[in-house]
């Protein structure tokens, strides 16, 4: 998240963010100021997700099952928070 002051107009740009902390990123914090303009990148902004521990277990279970059956796993990852 960053803020720019352009001719007295405060613009806040948030990128895609989460208020949920994970093993790689801190939860987003509410800024101490009120911006005049807020630009929010919201790729998953309207999605309802299962709890992280449920998603992580399902992910690990599929990998374990595939490998135990002699398969291979390729995980394409493209963004911070998913690739780590």
PDB file of C-alpha atoms in Angstrom, residues 6-52:
ATOM      1  CA  UNK A   6      -0.598  15.053  -5.933  1.00  0.00           C
ATOM      2  CA  UNK A   7      -1.363  18.766  -5.834  1.00  0.00           C
ATOM      3  CA  UNK A   8      -2.939  18.385  -2.392  1.00  0.00           C
ATOM      4  CA  UNK A   9      -5.005  15.338  -3.340  1.00  0.00           C
ATOM      5  CA  UNK A  10      -4.120  12.220  -1.336  1.00  0.00           C
ATOM      6  CA  UNK A  11      -4.241   9.076  -3.487  1.00  0.00           C
ATOM      7  CA  UNK A  12      -4.005   5.660  -1.804  1.00  0.00           C
ATOM      8  CA  UNK A  13      -3.076   2.660  -3.971  1.00  0.00           C
ATOM      9  CA  UNK A  14      -3.539  -0.654  -2.195  1.00  0.00           C
ATOM     10  CA  UNK A  15      -2.611  -3.380  -4.690  1.00  0.00           C
ATOM     11  CA  UNK A  16      -4.386  -6.663  -3.961  1.00  0.00           C
ATOM     12  CA  UNK A  17      -4.426  -7.049  -0.189  1.00  0.00           C
ATOM     13  CA  UNK A  18      -5.720  -9.244   2.577  1.00  0.00           C
ATOM     14  CA  UNK A  19      -6.590  -8.531   6.206  1.00  0.00           C
ATOM     15  CA  UNK A  20      -5.723 -12.191   6.891  1.00  0.00           C
ATOM     16  CA  UNK A  21      -2.118 -12.812   7.904  1.00  0.00           C
ATOM     17  CA  UNK A  22      -0.370 -15.805   6.364  1.00  0.00           C
ATOM     18  CA  UNK A  23       3.056 -17.429   6.624  1.00  0.00           C
ATOM     19  CA  UNK A  24       4.628 -14.965   4.143  1.00  0.00           C
ATOM     20  CA  UNK A  25       2.801 -11.653   4.439  1.00  0.00           C
ATOM     21  CA  UNK A  26       1.471  -9.500   7.241  1.00  0.00           C
ATOM     22  CA  UNK A  27      -2.180  -8.554   7.236  1.00  0.00           C
ATOM     23  CA  UNK A  28      -2.892  -5.191   5.613  1.00  0.00           C
ATOM     24  CA  UNK A  29      -3.184  -2.353   8.105  1.00  0.00           C
ATOM     25  CA  UNK A  30      -5.701   0.474   7.953  1.00  0.00           C
ATOM     26  CA  UNK A  31      -3.856   3.699   7.066  1.00  0.00           C
ATOM     27  CA  UNK A  32      -3.689   6.537   9.586  1.00  0.00           C
ATOM     28  CA  UNK A  33      -5.141   9.048   7.103  1.00  0.00           C
ATOM     29  CA  UNK A  34      -8.227   9.359   4.943  1.00  0.00           C
ATOM     30  CA  UNK A  35      -7.359   9.431   1.235  1.00  0.00           C
ATOM     31  CA  UNK A  36      -9.248  11.599  -1.221  1.00  0.00           C
ATOM     32  CA  UNK A  37      -8.967   8.859  -3.853  1.00  0.00           C
ATOM     33  CA  UNK A  38      -8.493   5.144  -3.218  1.00  0.00           C
ATOM     34  CA  UNK A  39      -7.406   2.740  -5.979  1.00  0.00           C
ATOM     35  CA  UNK A  40      -7.838  -0.899  -4.976  1.00  0.00           C
ATOM     36  CA  UNK A  41      -6.640  -3.810  -7.097  1.00  0.00           C
ATOM     37  CA  UNK A  42      -9.158  -6.509  -6.227  1.00  0.00           C
ATOM     38  CA  UNK A  43      -8.541  -9.676  -8.211  1.00  0.00           C
ATOM     39  CA  UNK A  44     -10.268 -11.766  -5.551  1.00  0.00           C
ATOM     40  CA  UNK A  45     -12.203  -8.964  -3.850  1.00  0.00           C
ATOM     41  CA  UNK A  46     -15.644 -10.536  -4.255  1.00  0.00           C
ATOM     42  CA  UNK A  47     -14.667 -14.167  -3.732  1.00  0.00           C
ATOM     43  CA  UNK A  48     -15.707 -16.156  -0.677  1.00  0.00           C
ATOM     44  CA  UNK A  49     -12.923 -18.547   0.306  1.00  0.00           C
ATOM     45  CA  UNK A  50     -12.854 -21.520   2.598  1.00  0.00           C
ATOM     46  CA  UNK A  51     -10.636 -21.015   5.661  1.00  0.00           C
ATOM     47  CA  UNK A  52      -6.924 -21.105   4.806  1.00  0.00           C
TER      48      UNK A  52
END
